[in-house]
Short mmCIF file of C-alpha atoms in Angstrom, two decimals:
data_model
loop_
_atom_site.label_atom_id
_atom_site.label_comp_id
_atom_site.label_asym_id
_atom_site.label_seq_id
_atom_site.Cartn_x
_atom_site.Cartn_y
_atom_site.Cartn_z
CA UNK Q 1 -13.79 -68.62 29.21
CA UNK Q 2 -15.16 -65.52 30.87
CA UNK Q 3 -15.50 -63.61 34.13
CA UNK Q 4 -18.64 -63.60 36.24
CA UNK Q 5 -19.44 -60.72 38.57
CA UNK Q 6 -21.60 -60.90 41.66
CA UNK Q 7 -22.61 -58.14 44.03
CA UNK Q 8 -22.86 -58.66 47.79
CA UNK Q 9 -23.11 -56.45 50.84
CA UNK Q 10 -20.02 -56.82 53.05
CA UNK Q 11 -21.82 -56.90 56.39
CA UNK Q 12 -18.80 -58.51 58.01
CA UNK Q 13 -17.09 -55.65 59.84
CA UNK Q 14 -14.05 -57.88 60.34
CA UNK Q 15 -13.25 -58.01 56.62
CA UNK Q 16 -9.65 -56.90 56.93
CA UNK Q 17 -6.81 -55.56 54.82
CA UNK Q 18 -5.39 -59.09 54.62
CA UNK Q 19 -8.77 -60.50 53.52
CA UNK Q 20 -8.97 -58.01 50.64
CA UNK Q 21 -5.51 -58.94 49.34
CA UNK Q 22 -6.12 -62.63 49.96
CA UNK Q 23 -9.24 -62.48 47.79
CA UNK Q 24 -7.25 -60.60 45.17
CA UNK Q 25 -4.45 -63.17 45.18
CA UNK Q 26 -6.93 -66.04 44.79
CA UNK Q 27 -8.30 -64.55 41.56
CA UNK Q 28 -7.03 -66.01 38.26
CA UNK Q 29 -5.99 -62.56 36.96
CA UNK Q 30 -6.46 -63.86 33.45
CA UNK Q 31 -9.52 -62.94 31.40
CA UNK Q 32 -9.03 -66.13 29.43
CA UNK Q 33 -9.53 -68.25 32.56
CA UNK Q 34 -12.67 -69.01 34.54
CA UNK Q 35 -13.11 -66.48 37.35
CA UNK Q 36 -15.84 -65.28 39.69
CA UNK Q 37 -15.29 -61.84 41.20
CA UNK Q 38 -17.39 -60.49 44.06
CA UNK Q 39 -17.93 -56.75 44.38
CA UNK Q 40 -19.06 -55.27 47.69
CA UNK Q 41 -22.05 -52.97 47.40
CA UNK Q 42 -21.00 -50.94 50.45
CA UNK Q 43 -17.72 -49.98 48.77
CA UNK Q 44 -16.83 -47.28 46.22
CA UNK Q 45 -19.17 -44.69 47.72
CA UNK Q 46 -18.44 -41.11 46.74
CA UNK Q 47 -20.21 -37.84 47.55
CA UNK Q 48 -23.99 -37.92 48.06
CA UNK Q 49 -23.81 -41.68 48.66
CA UNK Q 50 -23.43 -42.65 44.98
CA UNK Q 51 -21.54 -45.84 44.17
CA UNK Q 52 -18.88 -45.12 41.57
CA UNK Q 53 -15.79 -47.32 41.42
CA UNK Q 54 -14.61 -45.46 38.34
CA UNK Q 55 -14.17 -42.35 40.49
CA UNK Q 56 -13.45 -43.85 43.93
CA UNK Q 57 -10.61 -46.03 42.63
CA UNK Q 58 -8.75 -42.94 41.38
CA UNK Q 59 -8.67 -41.29 44.81
CA UNK Q 60 -6.27 -42.85 47.38
CA UNK Q 61 -8.26 -41.26 50.23
CA UNK Q 62 -11.32 -43.24 49.06
CA UNK Q 63 -9.44 -46.43 48.15
CA UNK Q 64 -8.13 -46.83 51.72
CA UNK Q 65 -11.26 -45.46 53.43
CA UNK Q 66 -12.57 -48.97 54.09
CA UNK Q 67 -11.75 -52.53 53.10
CA UNK Q 68 -14.86 -52.92 50.92
CA UNK Q 69 -13.62 -50.14 48.60
CA UNK Q 70 -10.06 -51.50 48.70
CA UNK Q 71 -11.39 -54.93 47.72
CA UNK Q 72 -13.36 -53.51 44.77
CA UNK Q 73 -10.46 -51.36 43.58
CA UNK Q 74 -8.00 -54.28 43.66
CA UNK Q 75 -10.26 -56.13 41.20
CA UNK Q 76 -11.17 -53.00 39.22
CA UNK Q 77 -8.34 -53.22 36.58
CA UNK Q 78 -9.18 -56.86 35.76
CA UNK Q 79 -12.89 -56.08 35.34
CA UNK Q 80 -12.11 -53.15 33.00
CA UNK Q 81 -9.88 -55.42 30.92
CA UNK Q 82 -12.59 -58.10 30.77
CA UNK Q 83 -15.15 -55.52 29.56
CA UNK Q 84 -12.79 -54.25 26.84
CA UNK Q 85 -12.24 -57.82 25.62
CA UNK Q 86 -15.92 -58.74 25.95
CA UNK Q 87 -15.05 -61.48 28.44
CA UNK Q 88 -17.86 -60.85 30.91
CA UNK Q 89 -20.57 -63.46 31.44
CA UNK Q 90 -24.15 -62.56 30.55
CA UNK Q 91 -25.69 -60.42 33.25
CA UNK Q 92 -22.36 -59.28 34.66
CA UNK Q 93 -22.39 -56.18 32.50
CA UNK Q 94 -25.38 -54.83 34.45
CA UNK Q 95 -23.49 -55.26 37.72
CA UNK Q 96 -20.48 -53.46 36.19
CA UNK Q 97 -22.73 -50.57 35.21
CA UNK Q 98 -24.14 -50.39 38.74
CA UNK Q 99 -20.58 -49.81 39.95
CA UNK Q 100 -19.82 -47.40 37.03
CA UNK Q 101 -17.11 -49.68 35.62
CA UNK Q 102 -16.77 -49.50 31.83
CA UNK Q 103 -14.28 -50.14 29.01
CA UNK Q 104 -13.68 -46.43 28.51
CA UNK Q 105 -11.87 -46.37 31.86
CA UNK Q 106 -8.81 -48.44 30.80
CA UNK Q 107 -6.50 -45.52 31.61
CA UNK Q 108 -8.22 -45.22 34.97
CA UNK Q 109 -7.53 -48.87 35.67
CA UNK Q 110 -3.81 -48.27 35.22
CA UNK Q 111 -4.09 -45.25 37.47
CA UNK Q 112 -5.72 -47.41 40.17
CA UNK Q 113 -2.89 -49.91 40.01
CA UNK Q 114 -0.32 -47.15 40.32
CA UNK Q 115 -2.19 -45.47 43.20
CA UNK Q 116 -2.25 -48.62 45.32
CA UNK Q 117 1.33 -49.41 44.38
CA UNK Q 118 2.56 -45.90 45.20
CA UNK Q 119 0.83 -45.83 48.61
CA UNK Q 120 2.19 -49.18 49.76
CA UNK Q 121 5.65 -48.34 48.45
CA UNK Q 122 5.77 -45.10 50.44
CA UNK Q 123 4.52 -46.94 53.50
CA UNK Q 124 7.18 -49.62 53.14
CA UNK Q 125 9.95 -47.04 52.71
CA UNK Q 126 8.87 -45.30 55.91
CA UNK Q 127 9.17 -48.50 57.94
CA UNK Q 128 12.40 -49.38 59.85
CA UNK Q 129 14.94 -51.46 57.98
CA UNK Q 130 14.23 -54.30 60.40
CA UNK Q 131 10.66 -54.54 59.11
CA UNK Q 132 9.90 -57.77 57.25
CA UNK Q 133 8.19 -55.73 54.55
CA UNK Q 134 10.96 -54.07 52.53
CA UNK Q 135 10.70 -51.70 49.60
CA UNK Q 136 11.98 -54.38 47.23
CA UNK Q 137 8.65 -56.18 47.60
CA UNK Q 138 6.87 -53.25 45.93
CA UNK Q 139 8.33 -53.82 42.48
CA UNK Q 140 6.34 -55.14 39.56
CA UNK Q 141 2.60 -55.23 39.15
CA UNK Q 142 -0.05 -54.79 41.78
CA UNK Q 143 -0.38 -58.56 41.99
CA UNK Q 144 3.09 -58.82 43.52
CA UNK Q 145 1.69 -57.07 46.60
CA UNK Q 146 -0.69 -59.91 47.32
CA UNK Q 147 2.19 -62.13 48.35
CA UNK Q 148 3.31 -59.59 50.93
CA UNK Q 149 0.04 -58.37 52.42
CA UNK Q 150 0.71 -60.10 55.74
CA UNK Q 151 4.16 -58.49 55.94
CA UNK Q 152 2.65 -55.06 55.34
CA UNK Q 153 0.72 -55.50 58.59
CA UNK Q 154 3.73 -56.64 60.63
CA UNK Q 155 4.51 -53.14 61.86
CA UNK Q 156 0.90 -52.12 62.48
CA UNK Q 157 0.27 -49.98 65.58
CA UNK Q 158 -1.64 -52.28 67.96
CA UNK Q 159 -0.90 -51.70 71.67
CA UNK Q 160 -3.78 -52.32 74.05
CA UNK Q 161 -5.57 -49.23 75.35
CA UNK Q 162 -3.70 -47.90 78.40
CA UNK Q 163 -6.76 -48.00 80.68
CA UNK Q 164 -7.05 -51.75 80.03
CA UNK Q 165 -3.47 -52.97 80.05
CA UNK Q 166 -1.08 -50.05 80.23
CA UNK Q 167 2.22 -50.69 81.96
CA UNK Q 168 0.81 -49.78 85.39
CA UNK Q 169 -2.48 -51.66 85.01
CA UNK Q 170 -0.66 -54.67 83.57
CA UNK Q 171 1.69 -54.69 86.56
CA UNK Q 172 -1.32 -54.35 88.87
CA UNK Q 173 -2.83 -57.62 87.59
CA UNK Q 174 0.41 -59.43 88.33
CA UNK Q 175 0.52 -57.87 91.80
CA UNK Q 176 -3.05 -58.97 92.51
CA UNK Q 177 -2.48 -62.59 91.57
CA UNK Q 178 0.98 -62.61 93.14
CA UNK Q 179 -0.37 -61.42 96.50
CA UNK Q 180 -3.09 -64.09 96.44
CA UNK Q 181 -0.59 -66.87 95.68
CA UNK Q 182 2.00 -65.69 98.21
CA UNK Q 183 -0.67 -65.39 100.91
CA UNK Q 184 -1.79 -68.96 100.17
CA UNK Q 185 1.78 -70.24 100.45
CA UNK Q 186 2.43 -68.35 103.70
CA UNK Q 187 -0.80 -69.60 105.26
CA UNK Q 188 0.12 -73.17 104.49
CA UNK Q 189 3.66 -72.56 105.78
CA UNK Q 190 2.69 -70.87 109.04
CA UNK Q 191 -0.19 -73.22 109.73
CA UNK Q 192 1.41 -76.64 109.45
CA UNK Q 193 4.12 -76.88 106.77
CA UNK Q 194 6.59 -75.11 109.02
CA UNK Q 195 6.16 -77.84 111.65
CA UNK Q 196 7.36 -80.57 109.29
CA UNK Q 197 9.96 -78.32 107.64
CA UNK Q 198 11.48 -77.58 111.06
CA UNK Q 199 11.63 -81.27 111.95
CA UNK Q 200 13.30 -82.05 108.63
CA UNK Q 201 15.90 -79.30 109.03
CA UNK Q 202 16.69 -79.82 112.73
CA UNK Q 203 16.23 -83.57 112.99
CA UNK Q 204 19.88 -84.33 112.39
CA UNK Q 205 21.02 -81.70 114.90
CA UNK Q 206 18.65 -82.17 117.85
CA UNK Q 207 17.27 -85.60 117.16
CA UNK Q 208 13.63 -86.39 116.44
CA UNK Q 209 12.25 -85.45 119.87
CA UNK Q 210 14.33 -82.29 120.09
CA UNK Q 211 13.31 -81.25 116.59
CA UNK Q 212 9.64 -81.83 117.46
CA UNK Q 213 9.98 -79.56 120.50
CA UNK Q 214 11.55 -76.84 118.36
CA UNK Q 215 8.85 -77.30 115.73
CA UNK Q 216 6.08 -76.97 118.32
CA UNK Q 217 7.56 -73.68 119.49
CA UNK Q 218 7.83 -72.45 115.91
CA UNK Q 219 4.25 -73.29 115.01
CA UNK Q 220 2.96 -71.65 118.24
CA UNK Q 221 4.67 -68.44 117.15
CA UNK Q 222 3.12 -68.74 113.72
CA UNK Q 223 -0.34 -69.50 115.09
CA UNK Q 224 -0.31 -66.68 117.65
CA UNK Q 225 1.18 -63.96 115.50
CA UNK Q 226 1.93 -64.73 111.87
CA UNK Q 227 -1.36 -66.35 110.82
CA UNK Q 228 -3.71 -63.82 112.49
CA UNK Q 229 -1.76 -60.94 110.99
CA UNK Q 230 -1.87 -62.51 107.55
CA UNK Q 231 -5.58 -63.32 107.75
CA UNK Q 232 -6.46 -59.75 108.76
CA UNK Q 233 -4.46 -58.30 105.87
CA UNK Q 234 -5.91 -60.91 103.50
CA UNK Q 235 -9.43 -59.82 104.48
CA UNK Q 236 -8.59 -56.24 103.50
CA UNK Q 237 -6.96 -57.48 100.31
CA UNK Q 238 -10.15 -59.36 99.37
CA UNK Q 239 -12.21 -56.19 99.74
CA UNK Q 240 -9.69 -54.20 97.70
CA UNK Q 241 -9.60 -56.65 94.80
CA UNK Q 242 -13.39 -56.99 94.77
CA UNK Q 243 -14.03 -53.25 94.56
CA UNK Q 244 -11.20 -52.75 92.06
CA UNK Q 245 -12.42 -55.59 89.83
CA UNK Q 246 -16.05 -54.46 89.99
CA UNK Q 247 -14.99 -51.01 88.77
CA UNK Q 248 -12.72 -52.42 86.04
CA UNK Q 249 -15.23 -55.00 84.75
CA UNK Q 250 -18.19 -52.60 84.80
CA UNK Q 251 -16.18 -50.00 82.87
CA UNK Q 252 -15.10 -52.66 80.35
CA UNK Q 253 -18.70 -53.75 79.71
CA UNK Q 254 -19.80 -50.15 79.13
CA UNK Q 255 -16.92 -49.40 76.75
CA UNK Q 256 -17.49 -52.60 74.77
CA UNK Q 257 -21.19 -51.89 74.35
CA UNK Q 258 -21.02 -48.14 73.69
CA UNK Q 259 -17.53 -47.74 72.21
CA UNK Q 260 -14.81 -45.44 73.40
CA UNK Q 261 -11.62 -47.41 72.83
CA UNK Q 262 -10.31 -44.69 70.50
CA UNK Q 263 -8.30 -47.33 68.65
CA UNK Q 264 -6.20 -46.37 65.64
CA UNK Q 265 -6.23 -49.80 63.98
CA UNK Q 266 -8.57 -52.78 63.83
CA UNK Q 267 -5.78 -54.93 65.26
CA UNK Q 268 -5.47 -52.62 68.26
CA UNK Q 269 -9.21 -52.91 68.83
CA UNK Q 270 -9.00 -56.71 68.62
CA UNK Q 271 -6.08 -56.82 71.05
CA UNK Q 272 -8.07 -54.72 73.52
CA UNK Q 273 -10.96 -57.20 73.36
CA UNK Q 274 -8.59 -60.10 74.05
CA UNK Q 275 -7.04 -58.18 76.93
CA UNK Q 276 -10.46 -57.59 78.51
CA UNK Q 277 -11.16 -61.33 78.40
CA UNK Q 278 -7.85 -62.07 80.15
CA UNK Q 279 -8.53 -59.32 82.69
CA UNK Q 280 -11.97 -60.79 83.39
CA UNK Q 281 -10.22 -63.89 84.73
CA UNK Q 282 -8.67 -61.67 87.42
CA UNK Q 283 -12.22 -60.92 88.57
CA UNK Q 284 -12.99 -64.48 89.58
CA UNK Q 285 -9.86 -66.69 89.81
CA UNK Q 286 -7.97 -64.80 92.58
CA UNK Q 287 -11.25 -63.65 94.17
CA UNK Q 288 -12.63 -67.17 94.73
CA UNK Q 289 -9.14 -68.44 95.55
CA UNK Q 290 -8.75 -65.86 98.34
CA UNK Q 291 -12.31 -66.41 99.56
CA UNK Q 292 -11.55 -70.11 99.96
CA UNK Q 293 -8.53 -69.23 102.12
CA UNK Q 294 -10.70 -66.95 104.28
CA UNK Q 295 -13.37 -69.64 104.46
CA UNK Q 296 -10.83 -72.04 105.91
CA UNK Q 297 -9.99 -69.50 108.60
CA UNK Q 298 -13.64 -68.92 109.45
CA UNK Q 299 -13.42 -65.28 108.31
CA UNK Q 300 -15.88 -65.49 105.43
CA UNK Q 301 -18.54 -63.05 106.64
CA UNK Q 302 -21.73 -62.53 104.65
CA UNK Q 303 -20.37 -59.15 103.65
CA UNK Q 304 -17.23 -60.53 102.05
CA UNK Q 305 -19.08 -63.55 100.59
CA UNK Q 306 -21.71 -61.41 98.87
CA UNK Q 307 -19.12 -58.90 97.69
CA UNK Q 308 -17.05 -61.72 96.20
CA UNK Q 309 -20.12 -63.24 94.54
CA UNK Q 310 -21.07 -59.93 92.92
CA UNK Q 311 -17.49 -59.53 91.66
CA UNK Q 312 -17.47 -63.01 90.12
CA UNK Q 313 -20.84 -62.47 88.39
CA UNK Q 314 -19.85 -59.12 86.88
CA UNK Q 315 -16.49 -60.51 85.75
CA UNK Q 316 -18.24 -63.49 84.17
CA UNK Q 317 -20.53 -61.14 82.26
CA UNK Q 318 -17.45 -59.30 81.00
CA UNK Q 319 -15.81 -62.52 79.81
CA UNK Q 320 -18.94 -63.67 77.96
CA UNK Q 321 -19.47 -60.19 76.48
CA UNK Q 322 -16.02 -60.11 74.87
CA UNK Q 323 -15.80 -63.79 73.85
CA UNK Q 324 -16.53 -62.71 70.25
CA UNK Q 325 -14.84 -59.73 68.63
CA UNK Q 326 -17.74 -57.48 67.64
CA UNK Q 327 -16.69 -53.80 67.60
CA UNK Q 328 -19.33 -51.19 68.36
CA UNK Q 329 -20.47 -48.81 65.56
CA UNK Q 330 -18.82 -45.90 67.37
CA UNK Q 331 -15.42 -47.62 67.37
CA UNK Q 332 -15.75 -48.49 63.67
CA UNK Q 333 -16.60 -44.89 62.83
CA UNK Q 334 -13.48 -43.87 64.72
CA UNK Q 335 -11.38 -46.19 62.55
CA UNK Q 336 -12.76 -44.64 59.36
CA UNK Q 337 -11.61 -41.24 60.61
CA UNK Q 338 -8.01 -42.30 61.30
CA UNK Q 339 -5.50 -40.31 59.26
CA UNK Q 340 -1.90 -40.97 58.23
CA UNK Q 341 1.15 -39.03 57.08
CA UNK Q 342 1.39 -40.59 53.61
CA UNK Q 343 0.17 -38.16 50.93
CA UNK Q 344 0.16 -40.93 48.33
CA UNK Q 345 -2.40 -42.76 50.51
CA UNK Q 346 -4.70 -39.75 50.61
CA UNK Q 347 -3.47 -38.87 54.10
CA UNK Q 348 -4.73 -42.23 55.36
CA UNK Q 349 -2.99 -45.11 57.09
CA UNK Q 350 -3.16 -48.17 54.80
CA UNK Q 351 -2.80 -50.52 57.78
CA UNK Q 352 -5.82 -49.17 59.71
CA UNK Q 353 -7.82 -52.29 58.90
CA UNK Q 354 -5.05 -54.84 59.38
CA UNK Q 355 -6.25 -57.77 61.50
CA UNK Q 356 -4.32 -60.96 62.14
CA UNK Q 357 -6.43 -64.05 61.38
CA UNK Q 358 -4.48 -65.96 64.04
CA UNK Q 359 -5.49 -64.60 67.44
CA UNK Q 360 -5.42 -66.21 70.87
CA UNK Q 361 -8.94 -67.28 71.86
CA UNK Q 362 -8.60 -66.61 75.58
CA UNK Q 363 -12.25 -67.51 76.18
CA UNK Q 364 -12.65 -70.96 74.58
CA UNK Q 365 -9.02 -72.08 74.74
CA UNK Q 366 -8.48 -75.19 76.88
CA UNK Q 367 -8.25 -74.00 80.48
CA UNK Q 368 -9.24 -70.51 79.33
CA UNK Q 369 -11.68 -67.93 80.67
CA UNK Q 370 -14.77 -70.13 80.18
CA UNK Q 371 -13.38 -73.20 81.96
CA UNK Q 372 -11.87 -71.15 84.78
CA UNK Q 373 -15.21 -69.40 85.30
CA UNK Q 374 -17.12 -72.69 85.49
CA UNK Q 375 -14.66 -74.04 88.05
CA UNK Q 376 -14.84 -70.87 90.16
CA UNK Q 377 -18.65 -70.89 90.07
CA UNK Q 378 -18.68 -74.49 91.34
CA UNK Q 379 -16.30 -73.69 94.22
CA UNK Q 380 -18.14 -70.46 95.04
CA UNK Q 381 -21.47 -72.33 95.14
CA UNK Q 382 -20.16 -74.75 97.75
CA UNK Q 383 -18.77 -71.86 99.81
CA UNK Q 384 -22.12 -70.05 99.73
CA UNK Q 385 -24.00 -73.25 100.64
CA UNK Q 386 -21.64 -73.81 103.55
CA UNK Q 387 -22.11 -70.17 104.62
CA UNK Q 388 -25.89 -70.62 104.64
CA UNK Q 389 -25.51 -73.78 106.70
CA UNK Q 390 -23.17 -72.26 109.29
CA UNK Q 391 -25.27 -69.09 109.59
CA UNK Q 392 -27.96 -71.10 111.35
CA UNK Q 393 -25.58 -71.74 114.25
CA UNK Q 394 -24.90 -68.05 114.99
CA UNK Q 395 -25.50 -67.12 118.62
CA UNK Q 396 -28.65 -65.12 119.35
CA UNK Q 397 -28.18 -61.41 119.92
CA UNK Q 398 -28.64 -61.62 123.70
CA UNK Q 399 -25.79 -64.13 123.95
CA UNK Q 400 -23.29 -61.94 122.15
CA UNK Q 401 -20.69 -59.86 123.97
CA UNK Q 402 -19.03 -56.60 123.08
CA UNK Q 403 -15.62 -58.20 123.15
CA UNK Q 404 -13.57 -58.35 119.95
CA UNK Q 405 -11.40 -61.43 120.27
CA UNK Q 406 -7.95 -61.94 118.88
CA UNK Q 407 -8.23 -63.60 115.45
CA UNK Q 408 -7.63 -67.33 115.61
CA UNK Q 409 -5.32 -69.37 113.46
CA UNK Q 410 -6.33 -70.73 110.10
CA UNK Q 411 -6.93 -74.18 111.52
CA UNK Q 412 -6.82 -76.96 108.96
CA UNK Q 413 -8.61 -79.24 111.39
CA UNK Q 414 -11.40 -76.69 111.79
CA UNK Q 415 -11.61 -76.29 108.03
CA UNK Q 416 -11.87 -80.03 107.55
CA UNK Q 417 -14.44 -80.30 110.34
CA UNK Q 418 -16.59 -77.63 108.66
CA UNK Q 419 -16.21 -79.40 105.36
CA UNK Q 420 -17.09 -82.77 106.87
CA UNK Q 421 -20.30 -81.47 108.45
CA UNK Q 422 -20.99 -79.59 105.26
CA UNK Q 423 -20.75 -82.78 103.23
CA UNK Q 424 -23.09 -84.46 105.68
CA UNK Q 425 -25.57 -81.66 105.05
CA UNK Q 426 -25.10 -81.95 101.29
CA UNK Q 427 -25.63 -85.70 101.47
CA UNK Q 428 -29.07 -85.02 102.98
CA UNK Q 429 -29.73 -82.75 100.00
CA UNK Q 430 -28.66 -85.59 97.66
CA UNK Q 431 -25.81 -83.43 96.33
CA UNK Q 432 -23.24 -86.01 97.43
CA UNK Q 433 -23.80 -89.74 97.95
CA UNK Q 434 -25.77 -90.49 101.12
CA UNK Q 435 -23.39 -93.25 102.18
CA UNK Q 436 -20.84 -90.54 103.08
CA UNK Q 437 -22.61 -90.07 106.43
CA UNK Q 438 -22.05 -93.75 107.23
CA UNK Q 439 -18.26 -93.58 106.87
CA UNK Q 440 -16.01 -93.70 109.92
CA UNK Q 441 -14.13 -90.56 110.98
CA UNK Q 442 -10.79 -91.73 109.59
CA UNK Q 443 -12.29 -92.35 106.17
CA UNK Q 444 -14.13 -89.04 106.26
CA UNK Q 445 -10.85 -87.28 107.04
CA UNK Q 446 -9.18 -89.00 104.09
CA UNK Q 447 -12.03 -87.97 101.79
CA UNK Q 448 -11.83 -84.34 102.94
CA UNK Q 449 -8.05 -84.32 102.51
CA UNK Q 450 -8.46 -85.66 98.99
CA UNK Q 451 -11.18 -83.15 98.03
CA UNK Q 452 -9.32 -80.10 99.33
CA UNK Q 453 -6.10 -81.34 97.79
CA UNK Q 454 -7.80 -81.63 94.40
CA UNK Q 455 -9.35 -78.16 94.74
CA UNK Q 456 -5.99 -76.52 95.56
CA UNK Q 457 -4.28 -78.38 92.72
CA UNK Q 458 -6.99 -77.28 90.28
CA UNK Q 459 -6.60 -73.68 91.40
CA UNK Q 460 -2.85 -73.81 90.85
CA UNK Q 461 -3.42 -75.49 87.48
CA UNK Q 462 -5.76 -72.72 86.33
CA UNK Q 463 -3.28 -70.12 87.54
CA UNK Q 464 -0.67 -71.76 85.31
CA UNK Q 465 -3.14 -71.70 82.42
CA UNK Q 466 -3.83 -68.00 82.96
CA UNK Q 467 -0.11 -67.22 82.97
CA UNK Q 468 0.33 -69.35 79.85
CA UNK Q 469 -2.52 -67.62 78.01
CA UNK Q 470 -1.22 -64.20 78.97
CA UNK Q 471 2.32 -65.06 77.83
CA UNK Q 472 1.07 -66.62 74.59
CA UNK Q 473 -1.07 -63.58 73.85
CA UNK Q 474 1.82 -61.18 74.45
CA UNK Q 475 4.25 -63.24 72.36
CA UNK Q 476 1.74 -63.72 69.54
CA UNK Q 477 0.80 -60.05 69.31
CA UNK Q 478 4.06 -58.19 69.77
CA UNK Q 479 3.76 -54.67 71.10
CA UNK Q 480 0.39 -55.16 72.84
CA UNK Q 481 1.74 -53.60 76.02
CA UNK Q 482 2.35 -49.95 75.16
CA UNK Q 483 5.27 -47.76 76.20
CA UNK Q 484 5.85 -46.99 79.85
CA UNK Q 485 3.53 -44.00 80.16
CA UNK Q 486 2.68 -43.53 83.82
CA UNK Q 487 -0.64 -41.75 83.60
CA UNK Q 488 -3.09 -41.25 86.47
CA UNK Q 489 -4.82 -44.57 85.83
CA UNK Q 490 -1.52 -46.48 85.78
CA UNK Q 491 -0.51 -45.11 89.18
CA UNK Q 492 -3.92 -45.87 90.71
CA UNK Q 493 -3.71 -49.44 89.42
CA UNK Q 494 -0.49 -49.96 91.36
CA UNK Q 495 -1.41 -48.18 94.58
CA UNK Q 496 -4.75 -49.99 95.02
CA UNK Q 497 -2.88 -52.92 96.64
CA UNK Q 498 -0.67 -50.80 98.89
CA UNK Q 499 -3.10 -50.49 101.87
CA UNK Q 500 -3.27 -54.28 102.32
CA UNK Q 501 0.51 -54.61 102.22
CA UNK Q 502 1.00 -51.72 104.63
CA UNK Q 503 -1.55 -53.19 107.03
CA UNK Q 504 0.29 -56.51 107.05
CA UNK Q 505 3.60 -54.77 107.74
CA UNK Q 506 1.96 -52.72 110.50
CA UNK Q 507 0.53 -55.84 112.16
CA UNK Q 508 3.90 -57.57 112.01
CA UNK Q 509 5.72 -54.63 113.58
CA UNK Q 510 3.15 -53.16 116.01
CA UNK Q 511 0.93 -56.11 116.76
CA UNK Q 512 -2.72 -57.03 116.41
CA UNK Q 513 -3.88 -55.52 119.70
CA UNK Q 514 -2.61 -52.03 118.93
CA UNK Q 515 -4.12 -52.15 115.44
CA UNK Q 516 -7.54 -53.15 116.83
CA UNK Q 517 -7.43 -50.53 119.57
CA UNK Q 518 -7.03 -47.84 116.92
CA UNK Q 519 -10.05 -49.12 114.99
CA UNK Q 520 -12.45 -49.78 117.86
CA UNK Q 521 -14.59 -46.91 119.12
CA UNK Q 522 -17.22 -46.37 121.80
CA UNK Q 523 -17.69 -48.86 124.61
CA UNK Q 524 -16.05 -51.75 122.75
CA UNK Q 525 -12.73 -53.10 123.88
CA UNK Q 526 -10.11 -55.59 122.74
CA UNK Q 527 -9.47 -58.90 124.47
CA UNK Q 528 -6.37 -60.81 123.46
CA UNK Q 529 -7.18 -64.47 123.20
CA UNK Q 530 -4.88 -67.38 122.31
CA UNK Q 531 -6.53 -70.72 121.62
CA UNK Q 532 -4.74 -73.89 122.55
CA UNK Q 533 -2.43 -75.05 119.80
CA UNK Q 534 -1.72 -78.60 118.82
CA UNK Q 535 0.55 -79.08 115.81
#
């Protein structure tokens, strides 16, 4: 039996350290067995661009320069042995000559084995004792390393770039989604949940009628003060998260296209791509979720609707841009220039091109970025359609006053009324069945309750999926969140949400009227207005 050589160009930039050793381990390593060995034509390059494995495989700095050269040098000793024993298939000798591999380089083949062995041994000895890759795994021939190549990459440096998910930015994403969820819960509580909660808690003490009276007083307080304050702060929060997400997503798209991650390992670069996909979700899930809350309160102006739409579109572009790991040429050049402290490795880091084959696909995973985006686009489309419909009922300019009225409650009945008329409009557009318009009011109310209930449940479901994906990604790729380095960007990521929180606290302590008076200029004035409240 003999060995057959074939030459291919390794155009796959994701050919990793593990792939090279996996290919090596799958070889027969016996010249008396049938074996096909592939050599990469873009490996073993020396000065002036010449391809010379006989020379490149003697220099550790060239062996670990890229994975194509590492792949060729791992197979180099076996090819030299096959040539010396005349075990090459016809035609393979020409390929060996093209790579400057010949029988006279038997001593060089041994040197190559020792060079790879020495480098990985020194790397293993420099790792903490807790590392899964211990120095005992370095004994024996080079082939023994192939069974430990995944362990070699266990301690690879792979934290996400600080500007994407440093400790401050990472905390900021949790704050953003947390504020949106807490605001949703408080709106539901102040608007109508508190009425039934009060009855349940005080029913045994005051009786049913007495508990209802207490509940009516509680909900009036919530409607007159708590809900308007929360809606005003939520409006400011929506603007803050839109502008913040537009800046983050636009910067991410530019960096992905042009490079600039300054990653030290291929795994770190891959983790940064995955992080961007997860961050893209923050550009449409909480944005549409908050817009729906504002829509229910009648505070979805064209300004905030268009701003939210732009944010969702840019975030969607980011998610689709990073759905496939395709590093830019600039980032790959940066990896080739990474150095290490191991002299036996030619002052290179042998784990620069480590890349786990098992990564979390945050884009296509069930309930991942793609499915969340589709859901948000559907909800956003209905909100925009409803905004177009309601814009036709705006009072003409001559009928408007210069009075700024006290913000009204987030009225579930009003929300359902808008939705009901909206569905009637959509039925005329054949978007929903036409027989909806023929239903009685009680049935229409039940349909609207069901639809909004499903929408809220789906939002909460996708929030759970986002949290699950984020947790799975962090647990799968240990060390993706770097050390607590509070740089300028980390501090800005935290403080971007502070104005909305401070405004809410100010409204709760000083009141809506005083806040408006400080923000109204000229001949405008504030009129405090309380609509009638029926729980």
